[in-house]
PDB file of C-alpha atoms in Angstrom:
ATOM      1  CA  UNK Y   1      14.052  17.552  57.961  1.00  0.00           C
ATOM      2  CA  UNK Y   2      10.080  16.270  57.453  1.00  0.00           C
ATOM      3  CA  UNK Y   3       9.719  13.332  56.363  1.00  0.00           C
ATOM      4  CA  UNK Y   4       7.113  13.104  53.190  1.00  0.00           C
ATOM      5  CA  UNK Y   5       5.239  10.483  53.351  1.00  0.00           C
ATOM      6  CA  UNK Y   6       6.151   7.898  50.780  1.00  0.00           C
ATOM      7  CA  UNK Y   7       2.372   7.072  48.901  1.00  0.00           C
ATOM      8  CA  UNK Y   8       2.321  10.479  48.506  1.00  0.00           C
ATOM      9  CA  UNK Y   9       5.553  11.147  47.118  1.00  0.00           C
ATOM     10  CA  UNK Y  10       4.107   8.326  44.455  1.00  0.00           C
ATOM     11  CA  UNK Y  11       0.767   9.793  43.893  1.00  0.00           C
ATOM     12  CA  UNK Y  12       2.554  13.142  42.911  1.00  0.00           C
ATOM     13  CA  UNK Y  13       5.109  11.080  40.240  1.00  0.00           C
ATOM     14  CA  UNK Y  14       2.121   9.699  39.062  1.00  0.00           C
ATOM     15  CA  UNK Y  15       0.595  13.023  38.506  1.00  0.00           C
ATOM     16  CA  UNK Y  16       3.253  14.591  36.915  1.00  0.00           C
ATOM     17  CA  UNK Y  17       3.846  11.752  34.573  1.00  0.00           C
ATOM     18  CA  UNK Y  18       0.409  12.358  33.852  1.00  0.00           C
ATOM     19  CA  UNK Y  19       1.062  15.891  32.314  1.00  0.00           C
ATOM     20  CA  UNK Y  20       4.445  15.465  30.729  1.00  0.00           C
ATOM     21  CA  UNK Y  21       6.457  17.204  32.614  1.00  0.00           C
ATOM     22  CA  UNK Y  22      10.470  16.006  32.580  1.00  0.00           C
ATOM     23  CA  UNK Y  23      11.732  15.855  36.307  1.00  0.00           C
ATOM     24  CA  UNK Y  24      10.533  17.619  39.933  1.00  0.00           C
ATOM     25  CA  UNK Y  25      12.595  20.932  41.165  1.00  0.00           C
ATOM     26  CA  UNK Y  26      16.144  20.700  42.445  1.00  0.00           C
ATOM     27  CA  UNK Y  27      14.744  21.426  45.861  1.00  0.00           C
ATOM     28  CA  UNK Y  28      11.634  18.757  45.555  1.00  0.00           C
ATOM     29  CA  UNK Y  29      13.503  16.447  44.174  1.00  0.00           C
ATOM     30  CA  UNK Y  30      15.713  16.525  47.194  1.00  0.00           C
ATOM     31  CA  UNK Y  31      13.561  16.276  50.133  1.00  0.00           C
ATOM     32  CA  UNK Y  32      11.327  13.500  48.333  1.00  0.00           C
ATOM     33  CA  UNK Y  33      15.017  11.389  48.281  1.00  0.00           C
ATOM     34  CA  UNK Y  34      15.430  11.856  52.092  1.00  0.00           C
ATOM     35  CA  UNK Y  35      12.666  11.498  52.828  1.00  0.00           C
ATOM     36  CA  UNK Y  36      12.167   7.639  51.427  1.00  0.00           C
ATOM     37  CA  UNK Y  37      16.192   6.705  52.526  1.00  0.00           C
ATOM     38  CA  UNK Y  38      14.665   7.473  55.909  1.00  0.00           C
ATOM     39  CA  UNK Y  39      11.995   4.554  55.757  1.00  0.00           C
ATOM     40  CA  UNK Y  40      14.747   2.736  52.651  1.00  0.00           C
ATOM     41  CA  UNK Y  41      16.588   2.692  57.023  1.00  0.00           C
ATOM     42  CA  UNK Y  42      14.119   2.190  59.196  1.00  0.00           C
ATOM     43  CA  UNK Y  43      12.809  -1.318  60.509  1.00  0.00           C
ATOM     44  CA  UNK Y  44       9.406  -1.164  58.834  1.00  0.00           C
ATOM     45  CA  UNK Y  45       9.956  -3.704  56.470  1.00  0.00           C
ATOM     46  CA  UNK Y  46       6.450  -2.381  54.270  1.00  0.00           C
ATOM     47  CA  UNK Y  47       7.041   0.590  55.136  1.00  0.00           C
ATOM     48  CA  UNK Y  48      11.538  -0.201  53.207  1.00  0.00           C
ATOM     49  CA  UNK Y  49       9.669  -2.273  51.039  1.00  0.00           C
ATOM     50  CA  UNK Y  50       7.593   0.453  49.191  1.00  0.00           C
ATOM     51  CA  UNK Y  51       9.681   2.794  49.072  1.00  0.00           C
ATOM     52  CA  UNK Y  52      12.740   1.254  47.098  1.00  0.00           C
ATOM     53  CA  UNK Y  53       9.890   1.504  45.216  1.00  0.00           C
ATOM     54  CA  UNK Y  54       8.762   4.658  44.745  1.00  0.00           C
ATOM     55  CA  UNK Y  55      12.488   5.485  44.607  1.00  0.00           C
ATOM     56  CA  UNK Y  56      12.933   3.509  41.035  1.00  0.00           C
ATOM     57  CA  UNK Y  57       9.587   5.182  39.463  1.00  0.00           C
ATOM     58  CA  UNK Y  58      11.153   9.069  40.901  1.00  0.00           C
ATOM     59  CA  UNK Y  59      15.345   8.615  39.804  1.00  0.00           C
ATOM     60  CA  UNK Y  60      12.662   8.496  36.205  1.00  0.00           C
ATOM     61  CA  UNK Y  61      11.713  12.350  37.067  1.00  0.00           C
ATOM     62  CA  UNK Y  62      14.898  13.973  38.692  1.00  0.00           C
ATOM     63  CA  UNK Y  63      17.382  16.084  37.561  1.00  0.00           C
ATOM     64  CA  UNK Y  64      20.549  15.935  36.854  1.00  0.00           C
ATOM     65  CA  UNK Y  65      23.050  17.409  40.144  1.00  0.00           C
ATOM     66  CA  UNK Y  66      25.783  16.144  41.504  1.00  0.00           C
ATOM     67  CA  UNK Y  67      23.758  16.935  44.978  1.00  0.00           C
ATOM     68  CA  UNK Y  68      21.515  14.107  44.065  1.00  0.00           C
ATOM     69  CA  UNK Y  69      23.653  12.105  43.493  1.00  0.00           C
ATOM     70  CA  UNK Y  70      25.669  12.862  46.504  1.00  0.00           C
ATOM     71  CA  UNK Y  71      22.798  11.974  48.542  1.00  0.00           C
ATOM     72  CA  UNK Y  72      22.405   7.981  46.856  1.00  0.00           C
ATOM     73  CA  UNK Y  73      25.276   6.660  49.404  1.00  0.00           C
ATOM     74  CA  UNK Y  74      26.783   3.563  51.466  1.00  0.00           C
ATOM     75  CA  UNK Y  75      23.605   4.003  53.370  1.00  0.00           C
ATOM     76  CA  UNK Y  76      21.184   3.710  51.199  1.00  0.00           C
ATOM     77  CA  UNK Y  77      23.152   1.269  49.282  1.00  0.00           C
ATOM     78  CA  UNK Y  78      24.175  -1.103  52.108  1.00  0.00           C
ATOM     79  CA  UNK Y  79      20.465  -1.485  52.583  1.00  0.00           C
ATOM     80  CA  UNK Y  80      19.518  -1.732  48.780  1.00  0.00           C
ATOM     81  CA  UNK Y  81      22.717  -4.235  48.215  1.00  0.00           C
ATOM     82  CA  UNK Y  82      21.538  -6.834  51.819  1.00  0.00           C
ATOM     83  CA  UNK Y  83      17.504  -6.841  50.289  1.00  0.00           C
ATOM     84  CA  UNK Y  84      19.299  -7.559  46.914  1.00  0.00           C
ATOM     85  CA  UNK Y  85      21.705 -10.106  47.944  1.00  0.00           C
ATOM     86  CA  UNK Y  86      18.887 -11.871  49.917  1.00  0.00           C
ATOM     87  CA  UNK Y  87      17.571 -14.921  48.076  1.00  0.00           C
ATOM     88  CA  UNK Y  88      13.993 -14.777  50.619  1.00  0.00           C
ATOM     89  CA  UNK Y  89      13.383 -11.939  48.570  1.00  0.00           C
ATOM     90  CA  UNK Y  90      10.551 -10.916  46.151  1.00  0.00           C
ATOM     91  CA  UNK Y  91      10.179 -10.445  42.318  1.00  0.00           C
ATOM     92  CA  UNK Y  92       8.852  -7.825  42.976  1.00  0.00           C
ATOM     93  CA  UNK Y  93      11.054  -6.719  44.898  1.00  0.00           C
ATOM     94  CA  UNK Y  94      14.595  -7.057  43.933  1.00  0.00           C
ATOM     95  CA  UNK Y  95      13.601  -5.579  40.795  1.00  0.00           C
ATOM     96  CA  UNK Y  96      13.603  -1.722  41.541  1.00  0.00           C
ATOM     97  CA  UNK Y  97      16.271  -2.300  43.793  1.00  0.00           C
ATOM     98  CA  UNK Y  98      18.298  -3.079  40.807  1.00  0.00           C
ATOM     99  CA  UNK Y  99      17.004  -0.791  39.005  1.00  0.00           C
ATOM    100  CA  UNK Y 100      17.938   2.211  41.071  1.00  0.00           C
ATOM    101  CA  UNK Y 101      21.328   1.086  41.283  1.00  0.00           C
ATOM    102  CA  UNK Y 102      21.645   0.330  37.630  1.00  0.00           C
ATOM    103  CA  UNK Y 103      19.871   3.548  37.332  1.00  0.00           C
ATOM    104  CA  UNK Y 104      22.965   5.330  39.378  1.00  0.00           C
ATOM    105  CA  UNK Y 105      25.830   3.829  36.994  1.00  0.00           C
ATOM    106  CA  UNK Y 106      24.399   4.496  34.044  1.00  0.00           C
ATOM    107  CA  UNK Y 107      25.414   8.363  35.177  1.00  0.00           C
ATOM    108  CA  UNK Y 108      22.745   9.903  34.143  1.00  0.00           C
ATOM    109  CA  UNK Y 109      22.237  11.632  38.650  1.00  0.00           C
ATOM    110  CA  UNK Y 110      25.710  12.844  37.997  1.00  0.00           C
ATOM    111  CA  UNK Y 111      26.406  15.990  36.723  1.00  0.00           C
ATOM    112  CA  UNK Y 112      30.540  15.599  36.869  1.00  0.00           C
ATOM    113  CA  UNK Y 113      32.038  12.214  36.323  1.00  0.00           C
ATOM    114  CA  UNK Y 114      35.057  11.666  38.530  1.00  0.00           C
ATOM    115  CA  UNK Y 115      36.990   8.467  38.738  1.00  0.00           C
ATOM    116  CA  UNK Y 116      35.282   7.467  41.785  1.00  0.00           C
ATOM    117  CA  UNK Y 117      31.946   8.691  41.158  1.00  0.00           C
ATOM    118  CA  UNK Y 118      30.573   4.692  40.978  1.00  0.00           C
ATOM    119  CA  UNK Y 119      32.813   4.090  43.664  1.00  0.00           C
ATOM    120  CA  UNK Y 120      30.187   3.714  46.674  1.00  0.00           C
ATOM    121  CA  UNK Y 121      28.070   0.708  44.976  1.00  0.00           C
ATOM    122  CA  UNK Y 122      30.501  -0.694  43.087  1.00  0.00           C
ATOM    123  CA  UNK Y 123      32.734  -1.559  45.701  1.00  0.00           C
ATOM    124  CA  UNK Y 124      29.565  -3.451  48.404  1.00  0.00           C
ATOM    125  CA  UNK Y 125      27.892  -4.964  45.005  1.00  0.00           C
ATOM    126  CA  UNK Y 126      31.761  -6.447  44.110  1.00  0.00           C
ATOM    127  CA  UNK Y 127      32.427  -7.454  47.455  1.00  0.00           C
ATOM    128  CA  UNK Y 128      29.421  -9.419  48.357  1.00  0.00           C
ATOM    129  CA  UNK Y 129      29.810 -12.885  47.762  1.00  0.00           C
ATOM    130  CA  UNK Y 130      25.503 -13.206  48.960  1.00  0.00           C
ATOM    131  CA  UNK Y 131      24.734 -10.808  45.223  1.00  0.00           C
ATOM    132  CA  UNK Y 132      26.110 -11.873  43.093  1.00  0.00           C
ATOM    133  CA  UNK Y 133      25.282 -16.582  43.790  1.00  0.00           C
ATOM    134  CA  UNK Y 134      21.599 -14.828  44.593  1.00  0.00           C
ATOM    135  CA  UNK Y 135      22.102 -13.207  40.932  1.00  0.00           C
ATOM    136  CA  UNK Y 136      23.144 -15.942  39.433  1.00  0.00           C
ATOM    137  CA  UNK Y 137      20.374 -18.352  40.868  1.00  0.00           C
ATOM    138  CA  UNK Y 138      17.475 -15.671  39.632  1.00  0.00           C
ATOM    139  CA  UNK Y 139      18.236 -15.708  35.678  1.00  0.00           C
ATOM    140  CA  UNK Y 140      15.550 -18.793  36.480  1.00  0.00           C
ATOM    141  CA  UNK Y 141      13.421 -16.698  37.205  1.00  0.00           C
ATOM    142  CA  UNK Y 142      10.071 -16.593  35.644  1.00  0.00           C
ATOM    143  CA  UNK Y 143       9.789 -12.934  35.576  1.00  0.00           C
ATOM    144  CA  UNK Y 144      11.521 -11.534  32.417  1.00  0.00           C
ATOM    145  CA  UNK Y 145      12.254  -8.774  33.631  1.00  0.00           C
ATOM    146  CA  UNK Y 146      13.524  -9.545  36.542  1.00  0.00           C
ATOM    147  CA  UNK Y 147      15.848 -11.236  33.971  1.00  0.00           C
ATOM    148  CA  UNK Y 148      16.275  -8.572  31.650  1.00  0.00           C
ATOM    149  CA  UNK Y 149      17.113  -6.161  35.415  1.00  0.00           C
ATOM    150  CA  UNK Y 150      19.834  -8.439  37.054  1.00  0.00           C
ATOM    151  CA  UNK Y 151      21.429  -8.202  33.354  1.00  0.00           C
ATOM    152  CA  UNK Y 152      21.792  -5.564  32.867  1.00  0.00           C
ATOM    153  CA  UNK Y 153      23.089  -4.479  37.201  1.00  0.00           C
ATOM    154  CA  UNK Y 154      25.574  -7.602  36.755  1.00  0.00           C
ATOM    155  CA  UNK Y 155      26.799  -6.052  32.532  1.00  0.00           C
ATOM    156  CA  UNK Y 156      27.077  -2.022  34.623  1.00  0.00           C
ATOM    157  CA  UNK Y 157      28.709  -3.573  37.723  1.00  0.00           C
ATOM    158  CA  UNK Y 158      31.571  -5.225  34.810  1.00  0.00           C
ATOM    159  CA  UNK Y 159      32.148  -1.677  32.261  1.00  0.00           C
ATOM    160  CA  UNK Y 160      31.551   0.395  35.716  1.00  0.00           C
ATOM    161  CA  UNK Y 161      34.693  -1.402  37.232  1.00  0.00           C
ATOM    162  CA  UNK Y 162      36.234  -2.003  34.389  1.00  0.00           C
ATOM    163  CA  UNK Y 163      36.419   1.669  33.457  1.00  0.00           C
ATOM    164  CA  UNK Y 164      37.212   2.253  37.505  1.00  0.00           C
ATOM    165  CA  UNK Y 165      37.959  -0.664  39.885  1.00  0.00           C
ATOM    166  CA  UNK Y 166      40.212  -3.145  38.569  1.00  0.00           C
ATOM    167  CA  UNK Y 167      40.975  -4.669  41.456  1.00  0.00           C
ATOM    168  CA  UNK Y 168      37.422  -5.400  42.469  1.00  0.00           C
ATOM    169  CA  UNK Y 169      36.663  -5.820  39.299  1.00  0.00           C
ATOM    170  CA  UNK Y 170      39.120  -9.406  39.085  1.00  0.00           C
ATOM    171  CA  UNK Y 171      37.242 -10.560  42.692  1.00  0.00           C
ATOM    172  CA  UNK Y 172      33.989  -9.798  40.649  1.00  0.00           C
ATOM    173  CA  UNK Y 173      34.596 -11.638  38.155  1.00  0.00           C
ATOM    174  CA  UNK Y 174      35.982 -14.544  39.758  1.00  0.00           C
ATOM    175  CA  UNK Y 175      32.726 -15.001  41.883  1.00  0.00           C
ATOM    176  CA  UNK Y 176      30.407 -15.152  39.146  1.00  0.00           C
ATOM    177  CA  UNK Y 177      32.650 -17.598  38.020  1.00  0.00           C
ATOM    178  CA  UNK Y 178      32.121 -18.954  41.444  1.00  0.00           C
ATOM    179  CA  UNK Y 179      28.976 -18.484  41.882  1.00  0.00           C
ATOM    180  CA  UNK Y 180      28.359 -20.313  37.562  1.00  0.00           C
ATOM    181  CA  UNK Y 181      26.364 -17.117  36.625  1.00  0.00           C
ATOM    182  CA  UNK Y 182      27.939 -17.058  33.298  1.00  0.00           C
ATOM    183  CA  UNK Y 183      26.758 -21.093  32.686  1.00  0.00           C
ATOM    184  CA  UNK Y 184      23.579 -20.065  33.851  1.00  0.00           C
ATOM    185  CA  UNK Y 185      23.354 -17.137  32.124  1.00  0.00           C
ATOM    186  CA  UNK Y 186      24.470 -19.394  28.438  1.00  0.00           C
ATOM    187  CA  UNK Y 187      21.597 -22.643  29.948  1.00  0.00           C
ATOM    188  CA  UNK Y 188      18.785 -19.805  29.357  1.00  0.00           C
ATOM    189  CA  UNK Y 189      16.113 -20.701  27.018  1.00  0.00           C
ATOM    190  CA  UNK Y 190      15.768 -19.472  22.964  1.00  0.00           C
ATOM    191  CA  UNK Y 191      12.517 -17.605  23.726  1.00  0.00           C
ATOM    192  CA  UNK Y 192      14.393 -15.480  26.893  1.00  0.00           C
ATOM    193  CA  UNK Y 193      17.319 -15.239  25.501  1.00  0.00           C
ATOM    194  CA  UNK Y 194      15.511 -13.830  22.147  1.00  0.00           C
ATOM    195  CA  UNK Y 195      13.874 -11.162  24.204  1.00  0.00           C
ATOM    196  CA  UNK Y 196      16.757  -9.773  25.757  1.00  0.00           C
ATOM    197  CA  UNK Y 197      18.508 -10.092  22.559  1.00  0.00           C
ATOM    198  CA  UNK Y 198      15.232  -8.240  22.099  1.00  0.00           C
ATOM    199  CA  UNK Y 199      15.121  -6.063  24.623  1.00  0.00           C
ATOM    200  CA  UNK Y 200      19.098  -4.877  23.923  1.00  0.00           C
ATOM    201  CA  UNK Y 201      20.874  -6.437  27.130  1.00  0.00           C
ATOM    202  CA  UNK Y 202      22.074  -9.648  25.181  1.00  0.00           C
ATOM    203  CA  UNK Y 203      24.557  -6.812  23.501  1.00  0.00           C
ATOM    204  CA  UNK Y 204      24.923  -4.637  26.333  1.00  0.00           C
ATOM    205  CA  UNK Y 205      26.237  -8.041  29.089  1.00  0.00           C
ATOM    206  CA  UNK Y 206      28.445  -8.909  25.115  1.00  0.00           C
ATOM    207  CA  UNK Y 207      29.625  -5.458  25.363  1.00  0.00           C
ATOM    208  CA  UNK Y 208      31.008  -5.800  29.207  1.00  0.00           C
TER     209      UNK Y 208
END
């Protein structure tokens, strides 16, 4: 496979957005995701971070396909969860990292839904204490967009784990309590809560 430069992929995303086209072809989407995955799993930190940002954008322009769902595999999520678990990860990197996971958990990519559709990500997320510890602290971040994404991610993991992975759900909730996630969530200021409510994120976590 020939790796496509992530900068070219990003430029092509801008073009398809400007033309108001709906999605890339399946073949193009596959080649783009495979290329970005190679950068994300690589050792170059700049290429890794930039490719995560591009992948988060790309997933808004891919068709619904089981083939694409399978490309979002355990190796990719291992890299993403590792980044999301690191307390030194800047907000501008953490937000697209979590957004990739959120899009995956919405079910908008997979055409065929089974009991193990989301297992690849859920197993890694539910069993990672450092992840929830970091995300709990990020609730106090000044970037409300990041706070919203954190809440969206946690609520979707809770929802999908409740559907299919009850044993992992128990462990995940236990870790959330240990890192005082719910306490920190309750401690958000009135302005933050008002904005999150307008965006629908408070409703999402309540449902979960």
